[in-house]
Coordinates of C-alpha atoms in Angstrom, one line a residue:
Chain Y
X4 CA -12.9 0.2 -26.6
X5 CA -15.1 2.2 -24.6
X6 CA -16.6 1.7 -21.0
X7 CA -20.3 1.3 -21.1
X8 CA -21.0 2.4 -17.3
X9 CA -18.7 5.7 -18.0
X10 CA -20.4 6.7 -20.6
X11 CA -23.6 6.1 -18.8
X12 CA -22.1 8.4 -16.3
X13 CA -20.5 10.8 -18.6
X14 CA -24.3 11.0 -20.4
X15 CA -26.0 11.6 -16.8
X16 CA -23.9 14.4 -16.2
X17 CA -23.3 16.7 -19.7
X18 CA -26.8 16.2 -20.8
X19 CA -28.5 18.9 -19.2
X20 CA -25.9 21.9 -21.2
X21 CA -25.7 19.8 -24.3
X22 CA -29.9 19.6 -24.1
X23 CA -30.1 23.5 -23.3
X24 CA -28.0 24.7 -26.4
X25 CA -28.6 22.1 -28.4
X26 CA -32.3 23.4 -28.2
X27 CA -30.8 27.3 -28.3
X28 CA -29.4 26.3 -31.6
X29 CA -31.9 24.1 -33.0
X30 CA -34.4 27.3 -32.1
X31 CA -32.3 29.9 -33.8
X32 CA -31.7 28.4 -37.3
X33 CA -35.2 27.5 -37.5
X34 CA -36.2 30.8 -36.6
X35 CA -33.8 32.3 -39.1
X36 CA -35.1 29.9 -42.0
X37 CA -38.8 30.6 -40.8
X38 CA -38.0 34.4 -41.9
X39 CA -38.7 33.3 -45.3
X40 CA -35.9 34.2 -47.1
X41 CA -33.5 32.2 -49.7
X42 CA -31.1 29.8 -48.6
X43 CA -28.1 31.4 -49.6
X44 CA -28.7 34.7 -46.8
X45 CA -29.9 32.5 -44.0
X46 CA -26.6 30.6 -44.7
X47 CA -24.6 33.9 -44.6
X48 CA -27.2 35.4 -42.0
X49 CA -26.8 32.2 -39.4
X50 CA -24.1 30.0 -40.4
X51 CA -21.4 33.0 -40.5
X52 CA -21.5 33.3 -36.2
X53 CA -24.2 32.1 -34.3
X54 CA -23.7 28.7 -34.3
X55 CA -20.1 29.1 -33.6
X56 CA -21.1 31.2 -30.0
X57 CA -23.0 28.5 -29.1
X58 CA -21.3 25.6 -29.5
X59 CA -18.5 27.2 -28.5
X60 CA -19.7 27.3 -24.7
X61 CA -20.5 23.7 -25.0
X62 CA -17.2 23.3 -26.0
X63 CA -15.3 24.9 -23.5
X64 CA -17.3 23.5 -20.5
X65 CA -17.8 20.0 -21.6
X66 CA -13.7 19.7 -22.3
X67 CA -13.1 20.4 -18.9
X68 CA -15.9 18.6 -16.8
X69 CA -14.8 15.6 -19.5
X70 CA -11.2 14.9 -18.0
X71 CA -9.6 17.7 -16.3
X72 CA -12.7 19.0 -13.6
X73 CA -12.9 15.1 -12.6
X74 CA -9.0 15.0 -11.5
X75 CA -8.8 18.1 -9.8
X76 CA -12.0 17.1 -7.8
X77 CA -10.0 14.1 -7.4
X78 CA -13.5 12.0 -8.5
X79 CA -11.6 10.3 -11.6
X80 CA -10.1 8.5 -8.3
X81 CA -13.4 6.3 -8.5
X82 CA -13.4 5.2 -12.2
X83 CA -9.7 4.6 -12.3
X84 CA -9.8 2.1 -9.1
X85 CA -11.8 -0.2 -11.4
X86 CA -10.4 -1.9 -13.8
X87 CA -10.9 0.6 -16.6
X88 CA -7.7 1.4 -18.5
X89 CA -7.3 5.3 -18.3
X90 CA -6.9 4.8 -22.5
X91 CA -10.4 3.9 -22.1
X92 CA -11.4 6.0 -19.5
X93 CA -10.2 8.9 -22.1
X94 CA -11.4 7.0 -25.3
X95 CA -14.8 6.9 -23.9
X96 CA -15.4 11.0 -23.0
X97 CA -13.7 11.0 -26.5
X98 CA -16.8 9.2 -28.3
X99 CA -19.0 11.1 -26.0
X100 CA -17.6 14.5 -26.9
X101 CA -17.4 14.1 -30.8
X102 CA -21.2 12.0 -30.6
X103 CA -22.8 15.0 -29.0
X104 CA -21.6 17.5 -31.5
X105 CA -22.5 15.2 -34.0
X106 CA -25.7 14.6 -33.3
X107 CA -26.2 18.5 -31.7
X108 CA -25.4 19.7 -35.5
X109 CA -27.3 16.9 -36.9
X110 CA -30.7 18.0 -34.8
X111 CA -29.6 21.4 -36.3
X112 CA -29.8 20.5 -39.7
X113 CA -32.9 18.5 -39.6
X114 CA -34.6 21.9 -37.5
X115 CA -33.5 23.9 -40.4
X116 CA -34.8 21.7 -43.6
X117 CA -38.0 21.3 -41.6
X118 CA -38.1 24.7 -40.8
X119 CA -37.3 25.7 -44.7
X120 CA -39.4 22.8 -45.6
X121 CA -42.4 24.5 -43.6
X122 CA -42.0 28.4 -44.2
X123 CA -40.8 27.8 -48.4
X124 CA -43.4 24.8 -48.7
X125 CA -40.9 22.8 -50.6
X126 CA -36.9 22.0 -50.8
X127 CA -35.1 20.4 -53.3
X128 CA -32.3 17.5 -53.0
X129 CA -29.6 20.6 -53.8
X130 CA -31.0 22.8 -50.4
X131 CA -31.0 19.7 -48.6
X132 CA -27.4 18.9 -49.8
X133 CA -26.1 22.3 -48.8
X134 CA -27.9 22.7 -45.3
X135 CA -26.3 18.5 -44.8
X136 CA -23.1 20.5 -45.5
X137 CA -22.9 23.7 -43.7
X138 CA -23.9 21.4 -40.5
X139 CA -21.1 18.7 -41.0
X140 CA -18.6 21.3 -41.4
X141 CA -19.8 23.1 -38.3
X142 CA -19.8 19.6 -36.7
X143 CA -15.8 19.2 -38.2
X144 CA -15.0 22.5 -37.2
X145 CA -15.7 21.7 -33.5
X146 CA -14.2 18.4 -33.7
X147 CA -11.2 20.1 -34.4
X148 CA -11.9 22.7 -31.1
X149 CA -13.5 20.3 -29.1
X150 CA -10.4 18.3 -29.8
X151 CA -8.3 21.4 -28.7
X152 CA -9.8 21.7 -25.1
X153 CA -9.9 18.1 -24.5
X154 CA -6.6 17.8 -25.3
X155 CA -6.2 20.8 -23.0
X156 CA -7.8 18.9 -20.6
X157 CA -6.3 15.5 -20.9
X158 CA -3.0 17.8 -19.7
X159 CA -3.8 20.2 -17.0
X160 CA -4.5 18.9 -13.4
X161 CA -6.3 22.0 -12.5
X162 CA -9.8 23.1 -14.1
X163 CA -8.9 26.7 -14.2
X164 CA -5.7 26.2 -16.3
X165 CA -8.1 24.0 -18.8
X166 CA -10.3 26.6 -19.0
X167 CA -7.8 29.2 -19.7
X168 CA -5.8 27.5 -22.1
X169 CA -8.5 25.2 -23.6
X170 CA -10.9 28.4 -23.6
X171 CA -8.4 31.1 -24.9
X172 CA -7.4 29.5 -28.1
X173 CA -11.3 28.4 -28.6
X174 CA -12.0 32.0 -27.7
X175 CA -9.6 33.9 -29.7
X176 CA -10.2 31.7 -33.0
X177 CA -13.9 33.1 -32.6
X178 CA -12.9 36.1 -31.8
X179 CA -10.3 36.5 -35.0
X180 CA -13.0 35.2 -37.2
X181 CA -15.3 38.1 -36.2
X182 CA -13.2 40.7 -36.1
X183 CA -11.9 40.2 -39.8
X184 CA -15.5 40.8 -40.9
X185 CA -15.2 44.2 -39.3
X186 CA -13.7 45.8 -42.7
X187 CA -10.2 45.6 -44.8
X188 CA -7.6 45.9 -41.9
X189 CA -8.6 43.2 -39.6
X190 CA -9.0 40.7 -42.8
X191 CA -5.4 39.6 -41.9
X192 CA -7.0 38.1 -38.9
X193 CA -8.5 35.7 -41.1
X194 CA -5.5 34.1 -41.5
X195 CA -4.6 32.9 -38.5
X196 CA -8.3 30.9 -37.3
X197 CA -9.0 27.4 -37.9
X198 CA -12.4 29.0 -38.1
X199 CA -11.6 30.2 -41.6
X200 CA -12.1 26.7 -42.9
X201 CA -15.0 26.8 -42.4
X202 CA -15.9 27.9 -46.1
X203 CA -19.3 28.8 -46.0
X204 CA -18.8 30.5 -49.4
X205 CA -17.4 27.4 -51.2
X206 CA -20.6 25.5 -49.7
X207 CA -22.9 28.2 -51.3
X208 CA -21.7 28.6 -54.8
X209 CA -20.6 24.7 -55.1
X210 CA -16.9 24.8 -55.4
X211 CA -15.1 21.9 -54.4
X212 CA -12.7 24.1 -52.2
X213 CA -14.2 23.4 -48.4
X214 CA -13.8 19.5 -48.9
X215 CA -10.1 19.8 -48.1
X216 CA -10.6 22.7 -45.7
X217 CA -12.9 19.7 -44.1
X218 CA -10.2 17.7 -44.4
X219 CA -8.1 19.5 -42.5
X220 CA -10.7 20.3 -39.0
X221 CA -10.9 16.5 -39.1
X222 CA -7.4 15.6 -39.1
X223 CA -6.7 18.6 -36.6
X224 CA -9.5 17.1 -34.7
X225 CA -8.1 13.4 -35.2
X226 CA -4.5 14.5 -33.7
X227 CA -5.2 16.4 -31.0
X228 CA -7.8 13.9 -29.2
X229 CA -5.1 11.2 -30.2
X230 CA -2.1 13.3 -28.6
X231 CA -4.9 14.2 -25.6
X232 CA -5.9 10.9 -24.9
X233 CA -1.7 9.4 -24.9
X234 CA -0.9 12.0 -22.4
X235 CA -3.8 11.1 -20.2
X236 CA -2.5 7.6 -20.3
X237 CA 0.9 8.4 -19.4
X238 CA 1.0 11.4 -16.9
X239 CA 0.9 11.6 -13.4
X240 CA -2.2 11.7 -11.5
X241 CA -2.6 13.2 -8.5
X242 CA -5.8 11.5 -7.2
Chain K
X82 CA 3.9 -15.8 -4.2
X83 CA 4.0 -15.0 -0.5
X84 CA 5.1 -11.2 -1.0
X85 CA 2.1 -9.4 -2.5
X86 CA 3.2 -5.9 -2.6
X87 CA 6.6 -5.4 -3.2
X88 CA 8.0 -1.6 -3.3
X89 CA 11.7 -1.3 -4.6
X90 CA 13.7 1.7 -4.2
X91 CA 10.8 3.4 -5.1
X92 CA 11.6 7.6 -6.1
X93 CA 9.6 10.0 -6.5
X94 CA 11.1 13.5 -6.4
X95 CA 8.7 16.4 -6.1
X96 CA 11.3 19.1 -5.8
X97 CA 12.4 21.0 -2.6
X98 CA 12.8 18.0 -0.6
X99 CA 9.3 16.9 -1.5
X100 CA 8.6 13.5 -2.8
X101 CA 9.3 10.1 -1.1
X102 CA 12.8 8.4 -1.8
X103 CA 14.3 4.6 -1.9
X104 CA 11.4 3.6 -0.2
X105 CA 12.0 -0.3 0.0
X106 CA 8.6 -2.8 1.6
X107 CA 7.7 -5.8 1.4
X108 CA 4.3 -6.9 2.7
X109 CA 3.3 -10.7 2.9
X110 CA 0.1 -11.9 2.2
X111 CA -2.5 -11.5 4.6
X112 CA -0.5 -9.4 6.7
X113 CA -1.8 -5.7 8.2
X114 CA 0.8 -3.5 7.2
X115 CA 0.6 0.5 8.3
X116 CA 1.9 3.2 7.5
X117 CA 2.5 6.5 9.8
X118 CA 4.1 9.7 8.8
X119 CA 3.5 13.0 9.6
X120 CA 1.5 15.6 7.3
X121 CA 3.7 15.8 3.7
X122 CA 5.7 12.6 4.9
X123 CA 4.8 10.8 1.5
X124 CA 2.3 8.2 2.8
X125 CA 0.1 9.9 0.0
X126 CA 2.3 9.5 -2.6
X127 CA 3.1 6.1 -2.0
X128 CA -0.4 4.8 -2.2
X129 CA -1.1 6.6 -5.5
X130 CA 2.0 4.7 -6.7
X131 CA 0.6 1.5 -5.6
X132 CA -2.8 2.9 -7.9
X133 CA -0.7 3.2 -10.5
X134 CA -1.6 7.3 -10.6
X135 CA 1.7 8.4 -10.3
X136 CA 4.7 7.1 -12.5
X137 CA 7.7 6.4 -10.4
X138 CA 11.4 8.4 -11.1
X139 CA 13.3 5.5 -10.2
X140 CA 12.6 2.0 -8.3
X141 CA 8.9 0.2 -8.7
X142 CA 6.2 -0.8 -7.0
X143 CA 4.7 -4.3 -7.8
X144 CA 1.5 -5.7 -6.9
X145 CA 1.5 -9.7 -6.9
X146 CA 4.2 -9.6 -8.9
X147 CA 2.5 -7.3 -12.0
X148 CA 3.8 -3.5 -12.0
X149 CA 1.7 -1.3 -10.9
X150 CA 2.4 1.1 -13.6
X151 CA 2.4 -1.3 -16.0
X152 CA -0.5 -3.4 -15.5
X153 CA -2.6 -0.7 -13.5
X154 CA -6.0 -1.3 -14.8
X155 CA -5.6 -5.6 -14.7
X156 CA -4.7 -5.2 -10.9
X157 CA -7.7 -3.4 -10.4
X158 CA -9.5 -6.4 -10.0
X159 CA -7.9 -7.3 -7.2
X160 CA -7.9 -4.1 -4.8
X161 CA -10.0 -1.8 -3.4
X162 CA -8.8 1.6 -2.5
X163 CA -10.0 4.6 -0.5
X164 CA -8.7 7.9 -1.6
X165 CA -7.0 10.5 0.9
X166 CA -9.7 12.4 0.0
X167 CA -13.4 12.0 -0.3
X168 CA -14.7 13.2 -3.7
X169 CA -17.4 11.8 -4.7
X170 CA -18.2 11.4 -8.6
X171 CA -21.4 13.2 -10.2
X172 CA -24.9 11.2 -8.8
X173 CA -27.1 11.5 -6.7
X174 CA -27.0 8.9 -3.8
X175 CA -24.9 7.1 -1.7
X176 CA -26.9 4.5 -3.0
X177 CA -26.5 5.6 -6.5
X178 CA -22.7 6.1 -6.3
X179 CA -22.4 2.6 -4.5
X180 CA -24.5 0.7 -8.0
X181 CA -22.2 2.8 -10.4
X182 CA -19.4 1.4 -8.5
X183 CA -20.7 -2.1 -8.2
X184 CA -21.2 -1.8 -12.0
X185 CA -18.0 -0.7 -13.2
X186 CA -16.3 -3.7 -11.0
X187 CA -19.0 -5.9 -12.2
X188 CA -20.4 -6.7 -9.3
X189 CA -23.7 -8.6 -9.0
X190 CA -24.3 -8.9 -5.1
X191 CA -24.5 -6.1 -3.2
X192 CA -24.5 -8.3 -0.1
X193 CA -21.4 -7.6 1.5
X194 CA -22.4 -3.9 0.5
X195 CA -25.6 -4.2 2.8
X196 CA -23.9 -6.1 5.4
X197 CA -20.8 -3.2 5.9
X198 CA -23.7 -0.4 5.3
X199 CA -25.2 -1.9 8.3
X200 CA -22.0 -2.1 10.4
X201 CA -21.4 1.3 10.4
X202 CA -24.6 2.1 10.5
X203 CA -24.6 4.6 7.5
X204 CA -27.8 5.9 5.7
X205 CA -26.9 5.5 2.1
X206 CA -30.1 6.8 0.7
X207 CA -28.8 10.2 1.8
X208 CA -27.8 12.4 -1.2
X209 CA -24.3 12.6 -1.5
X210 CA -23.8 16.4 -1.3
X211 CA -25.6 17.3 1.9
X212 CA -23.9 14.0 3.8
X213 CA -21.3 14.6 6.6
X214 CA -17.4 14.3 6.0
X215 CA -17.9 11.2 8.4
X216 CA -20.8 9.4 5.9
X217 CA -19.1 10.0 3.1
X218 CA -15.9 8.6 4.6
X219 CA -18.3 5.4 5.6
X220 CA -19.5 5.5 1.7
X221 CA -16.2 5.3 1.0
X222 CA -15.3 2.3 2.9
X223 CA -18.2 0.6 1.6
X224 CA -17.1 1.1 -1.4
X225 CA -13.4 -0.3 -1.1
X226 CA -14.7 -3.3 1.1
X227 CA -18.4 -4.4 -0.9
X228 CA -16.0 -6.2 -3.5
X229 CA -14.2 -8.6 -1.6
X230 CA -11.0 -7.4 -2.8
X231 CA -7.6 -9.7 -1.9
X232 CA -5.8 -6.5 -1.5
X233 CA -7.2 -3.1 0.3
X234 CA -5.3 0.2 0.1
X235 CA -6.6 2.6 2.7
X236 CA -5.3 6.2 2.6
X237 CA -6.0 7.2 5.8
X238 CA -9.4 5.7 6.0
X239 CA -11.0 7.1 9.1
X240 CA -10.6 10.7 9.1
X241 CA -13.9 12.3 9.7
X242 CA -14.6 8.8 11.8
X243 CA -16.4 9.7 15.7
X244 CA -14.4 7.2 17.4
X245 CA -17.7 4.6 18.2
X246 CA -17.0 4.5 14.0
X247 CA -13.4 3.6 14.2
X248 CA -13.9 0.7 16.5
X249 CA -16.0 -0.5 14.0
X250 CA -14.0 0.0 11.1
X251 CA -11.1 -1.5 13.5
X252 CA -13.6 -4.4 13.7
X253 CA -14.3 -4.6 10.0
X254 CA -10.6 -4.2 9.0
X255 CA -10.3 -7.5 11.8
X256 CA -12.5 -9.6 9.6
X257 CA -10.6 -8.5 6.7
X258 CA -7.8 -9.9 8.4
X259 CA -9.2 -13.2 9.4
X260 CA -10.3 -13.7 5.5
X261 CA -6.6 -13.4 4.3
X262 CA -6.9 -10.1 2.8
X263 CA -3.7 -8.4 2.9
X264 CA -4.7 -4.6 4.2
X265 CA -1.9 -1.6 3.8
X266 CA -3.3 1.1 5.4
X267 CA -1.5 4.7 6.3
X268 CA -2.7 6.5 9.6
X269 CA -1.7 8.9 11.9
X270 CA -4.2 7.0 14.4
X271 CA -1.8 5.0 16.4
X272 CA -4.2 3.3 18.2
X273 CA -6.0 2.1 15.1
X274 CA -3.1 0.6 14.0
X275 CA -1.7 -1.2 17.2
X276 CA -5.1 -3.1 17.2
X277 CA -5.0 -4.0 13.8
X278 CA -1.9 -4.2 12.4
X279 CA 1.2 -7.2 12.0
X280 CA 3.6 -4.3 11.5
X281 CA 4.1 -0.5 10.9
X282 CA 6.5 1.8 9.1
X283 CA 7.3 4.7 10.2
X284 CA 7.9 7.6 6.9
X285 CA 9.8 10.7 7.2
X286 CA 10.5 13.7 5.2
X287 CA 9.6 10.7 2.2
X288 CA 12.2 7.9 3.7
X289 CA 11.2 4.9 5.7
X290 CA 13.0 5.4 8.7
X291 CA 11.7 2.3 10.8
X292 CA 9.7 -0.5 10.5
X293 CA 8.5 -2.4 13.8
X294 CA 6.9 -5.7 14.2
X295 CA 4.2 -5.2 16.7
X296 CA 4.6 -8.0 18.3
X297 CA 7.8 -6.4 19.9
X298 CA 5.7 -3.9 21.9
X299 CA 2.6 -3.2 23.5
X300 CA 3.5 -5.6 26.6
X301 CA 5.4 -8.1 24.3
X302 CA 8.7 -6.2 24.7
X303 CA 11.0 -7.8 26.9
X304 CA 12.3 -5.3 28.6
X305 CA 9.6 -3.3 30.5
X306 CA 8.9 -0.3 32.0
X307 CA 7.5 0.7 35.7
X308 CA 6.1 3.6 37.1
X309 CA 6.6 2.8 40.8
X310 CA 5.4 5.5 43.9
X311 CA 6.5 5.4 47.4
X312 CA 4.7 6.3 50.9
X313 CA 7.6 7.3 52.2
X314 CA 10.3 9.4 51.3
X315 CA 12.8 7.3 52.6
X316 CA 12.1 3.9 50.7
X317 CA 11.9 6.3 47.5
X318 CA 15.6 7.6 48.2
X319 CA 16.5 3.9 49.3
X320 CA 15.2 2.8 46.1
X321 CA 16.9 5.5 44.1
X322 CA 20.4 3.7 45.4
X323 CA 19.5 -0.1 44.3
X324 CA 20.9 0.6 40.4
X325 CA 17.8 0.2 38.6
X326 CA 18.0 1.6 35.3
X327 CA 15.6 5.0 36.0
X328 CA 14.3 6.0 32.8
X329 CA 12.2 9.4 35.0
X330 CA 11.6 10.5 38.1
X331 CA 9.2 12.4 40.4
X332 CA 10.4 13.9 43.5
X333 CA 7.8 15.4 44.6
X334 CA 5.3 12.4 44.5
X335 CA 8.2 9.7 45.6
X336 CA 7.5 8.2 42.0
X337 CA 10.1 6.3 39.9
X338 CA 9.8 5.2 36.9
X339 CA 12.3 2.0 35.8
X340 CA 13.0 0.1 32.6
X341 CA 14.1 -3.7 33.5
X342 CA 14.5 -6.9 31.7
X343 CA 11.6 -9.1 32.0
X344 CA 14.5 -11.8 33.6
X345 CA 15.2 -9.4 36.1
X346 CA 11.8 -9.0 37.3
X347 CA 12.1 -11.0 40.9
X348 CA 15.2 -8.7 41.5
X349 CA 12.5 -5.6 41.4
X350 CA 9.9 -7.7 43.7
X351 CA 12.8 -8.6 46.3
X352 CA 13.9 -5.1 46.8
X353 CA 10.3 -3.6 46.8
X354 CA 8.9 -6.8 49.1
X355 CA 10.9 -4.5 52.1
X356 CA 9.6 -1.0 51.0
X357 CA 6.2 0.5 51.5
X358 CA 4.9 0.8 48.0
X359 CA 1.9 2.9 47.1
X360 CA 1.3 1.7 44.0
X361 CA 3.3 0.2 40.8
X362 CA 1.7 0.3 37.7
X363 CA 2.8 -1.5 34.0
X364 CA 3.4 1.3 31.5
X365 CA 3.6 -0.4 28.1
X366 CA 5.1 0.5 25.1
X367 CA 3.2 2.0 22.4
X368 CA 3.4 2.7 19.0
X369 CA 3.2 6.6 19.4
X370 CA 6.1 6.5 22.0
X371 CA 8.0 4.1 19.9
X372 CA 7.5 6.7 17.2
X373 CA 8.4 9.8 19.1
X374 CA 11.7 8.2 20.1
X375 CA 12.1 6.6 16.6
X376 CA 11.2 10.0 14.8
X377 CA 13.5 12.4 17.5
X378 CA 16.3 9.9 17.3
X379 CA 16.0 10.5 13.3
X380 CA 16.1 14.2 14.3
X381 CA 19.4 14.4 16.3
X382 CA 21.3 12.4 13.5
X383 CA 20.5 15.0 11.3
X384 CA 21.6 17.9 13.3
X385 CA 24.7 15.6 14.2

């Protein structure tokens, strides 16, 4: 299914980003739990924007370096004149993609139950629960973007026309989400981000409505790393 | 399963002329088959459909007798390829790049590696970023050769080569040879290729517009040609009248220069026997004037 050498090599050369903002984020919520205050308004303090900024830039760089940088380098030349199916090739900086979001937003979430643990003195199985949550459905919600730009990338020979296109719809869906919290007439904006499914609100007061919103980054996620990894397979490559 | 790589009316259609069209070869096994073209002639794009990068319009491309579309990744394992151009992937090394390599093929030795390092006496502990375009070109190389592949598809191989280098990668791509490897190489070295290969195609504007057998020229052709210069002006004019076919002449140095079958060749040393001749000298037929008549000739049809 997946090529252990590539991923070796695909490992050796994300690491140092994923290490520096994986450490950013890890920092921040700590910091913002260590502040002392209830779960709920670190929740709506942290999990509203920050993590989304960060993760965001991990995002949009590691989609392109994934696929699209290594064709129009031309390296992708290398690990295709092996025999390593390009399905592979793309099923493999796949795994990687989604496994270092998953375990950047799971180093998150253990930073901020330690750092709750530490400041509060105790944390009950419900805190736990809900900081387990907040983190898987940031982790969803960039499956679902980092599914966007590697899809973007399994497309576009040139880096610059990943980053653009893989970028700008990452970029605006932040953007969108932010600017509806800016008062009554940009709320519409809300409307039209995949960041809005994110429902940090259904989280806190322990409605049952962000499962399906869940549901939904996953399957967006799902798709467009499926489409993304078909249309790697079965494009021209000009290496 | 003596034809190895068979291309069949292979199309690829890039727009405004672009592209490379009906191309139709067949290359035997263990033959040296290359390919020269002009910049933008398609050499490029033919190798990439023999990688299986590029998805033909029309025709196919078959490697022993598996598509190599189809069955891309499978025939891997049985060619080595260097790029048209040199990009290495993300590490440190020649050295580095040259395990990851050996890795992915699953290679165990690095032997042959070692050995062809030394041959072309290439530092491979260098880091990859600071080497020359020639040592990366020689990393390359390593790289297509260390795995003893049956089949080697070299996209203009040795660019960035000081020509000490290219006789030994002529001398390398010799032992490939005597091993039974079937090499297809493209070039716009012609004297690369008239040491080392059986035969050569010559690509235009994306169509094969020749293919010659080497062992037609360089000195096997059987018709010849002579550059003969006189002492005197008088044997020159005397010569001038015997109906030899003259391909060019000199005045001014008393030189001649004759095309004759090699049968006729004591009809040339009866007449000259009488003559004061300064010197005559054997002008043999390359590749790069075979191509420049091949390649002008192509020229005037299409104006006609």
């Amino acid at each position: 299914m997946i090529s252990n050498t590539l991923m070796k090599q695909t490992i050796k050369s994300n690491i140092v980003l994923w290490v520096i903002l994986t450490g950013i984020q890890a920092a921040m919520v700590a910091l913002v739990a260590g502040a002392g205050t209830n779960l709920q308004q670190t929740a709506l303090a942290y999990y509203n924007m920050l993590p989304g900024l960060i993760s965001a830039i991990y995002v949009i760089i590691t989609g392109n370096k994934l696929i699209s940088q290594q064709v129009d380098k031309g390296t992708l030349a290398y690990v295709l004149s092996t025999p390593i199916k390009r399905s592979k090739a793309a099923m493999t900086q796949a795994t990687f993609f989604v496994g270092s979001l998953f375990l950047m937003f799971g180093i998150s979430a253990a930073a901020h139950i330690f750092s709750h643990y530490i400041t509060v003195g105790s944390i009950t199985f419900e805190e736990v629960k809900m900081i387990l949550l907040l983190n898987l459905g940031l982790f969803v919600l960039n499956v679902a973007l980092s599914g966007i730009c590697f899809l973007a990338s399994c497309v576009f020979n040139l880096s610059k026309y990943t980053i653009a296109v893989g970028g700008g719809i990452v970029g605006a869906f932040l953007i969108l989400s932010i600017m509806s919290m800016f008062g009554e007439s940009f709320h519409w904006m809300k409307n039209i981000t995949l960041v809005t499914l994110f429902d940090i609100n259904s989280v806190l007061s322990n409605s049952a409505d962000f499962i399906w919103k869940f549901i939904v980054l996953a399957v967006v996620g799902i798709v467009t790393y499926t489409i993304g990894s078909a249309a790697f397979s079965k494009r021209d490559l000009p290496l | 399963m003596n034809e190895i790589i068979k291309i069949e009316n292979l199309t690829k259609d890039f727009g405004q002329g672009r592209g490379i069209f009906d191309v139709n070869l067949s290359i035997k096994r263990g033959e040296v088959f290359g390919l020269v073209g002009i910049n933008g002639s398609g050499k490029t794009t033919i190798m990439r459909h023999l990688m299986g990068f590029l998805h033909p319009d029309k025709g196919r491309s078959q490697i022993m007798d598996g598509d190599c579309w189809h069955h891309s990744a499978e025939l891997k394992k049985y060619v080595g390829y260097i790029p048209g151009e040199i990009s290495f992937p993300d590490v440190r090394t020649g050295v580095d790049f040259l395990k990851l390599q050996a890795d992915y093929m699953g290679l165990r030795s690095m032997n042959d590696a070692n050995e062809l390092i030394e041959s072309l006496n290439l530092d491979p502990t260098a880091k990859l970023k600071r080497m020359s375009k020639g040592m990366k070109q020689k990393t390359a190389i390593v790289n297509a050769f260390m795995c003893d592949s049956d089949i080697l598809l070299l996209d203009e191989a040795t660019t960035g080569l000081d020509p000490l280098m290219q006789k030994s990668f002529t001398e390398i791509i010799k032992k490939e040879k005597r091993k039974g490897k079937t090499i297809f190489m493209s070039s716009h070295m012609f004297d690369e290729m008239e040491s080392t290969c059986d035969r050569v195609a010559f690509l235009k504007d994306g169509r094969i517009i020749h293919v010659v057998d080497m062992k037609t020229i360089l000195g096997n052709e059987k018709s010849k040609e002579y550059k003969i210069e006189f002492n005197k002006e008088s044997d020159y004019l005397a010569f001038l009248t015997k109906d030899f076919d003259i391909t060019r002449q000199k005045d001014e140095y008393n030189q001649v220069t004759i095309r004759i079958p090699d049968t006729h060749s004591d009809r040339l040393f009866r007449v000259l026997s009488s003559m004061d001749v300064r010197f005559i000298s054997h002008m043999p037929y390359t590749l790069e004037m075979c191509f420049k008549e091949v390649y002008n000739n192509a020229n005037n049809t299409e104006v006609a």
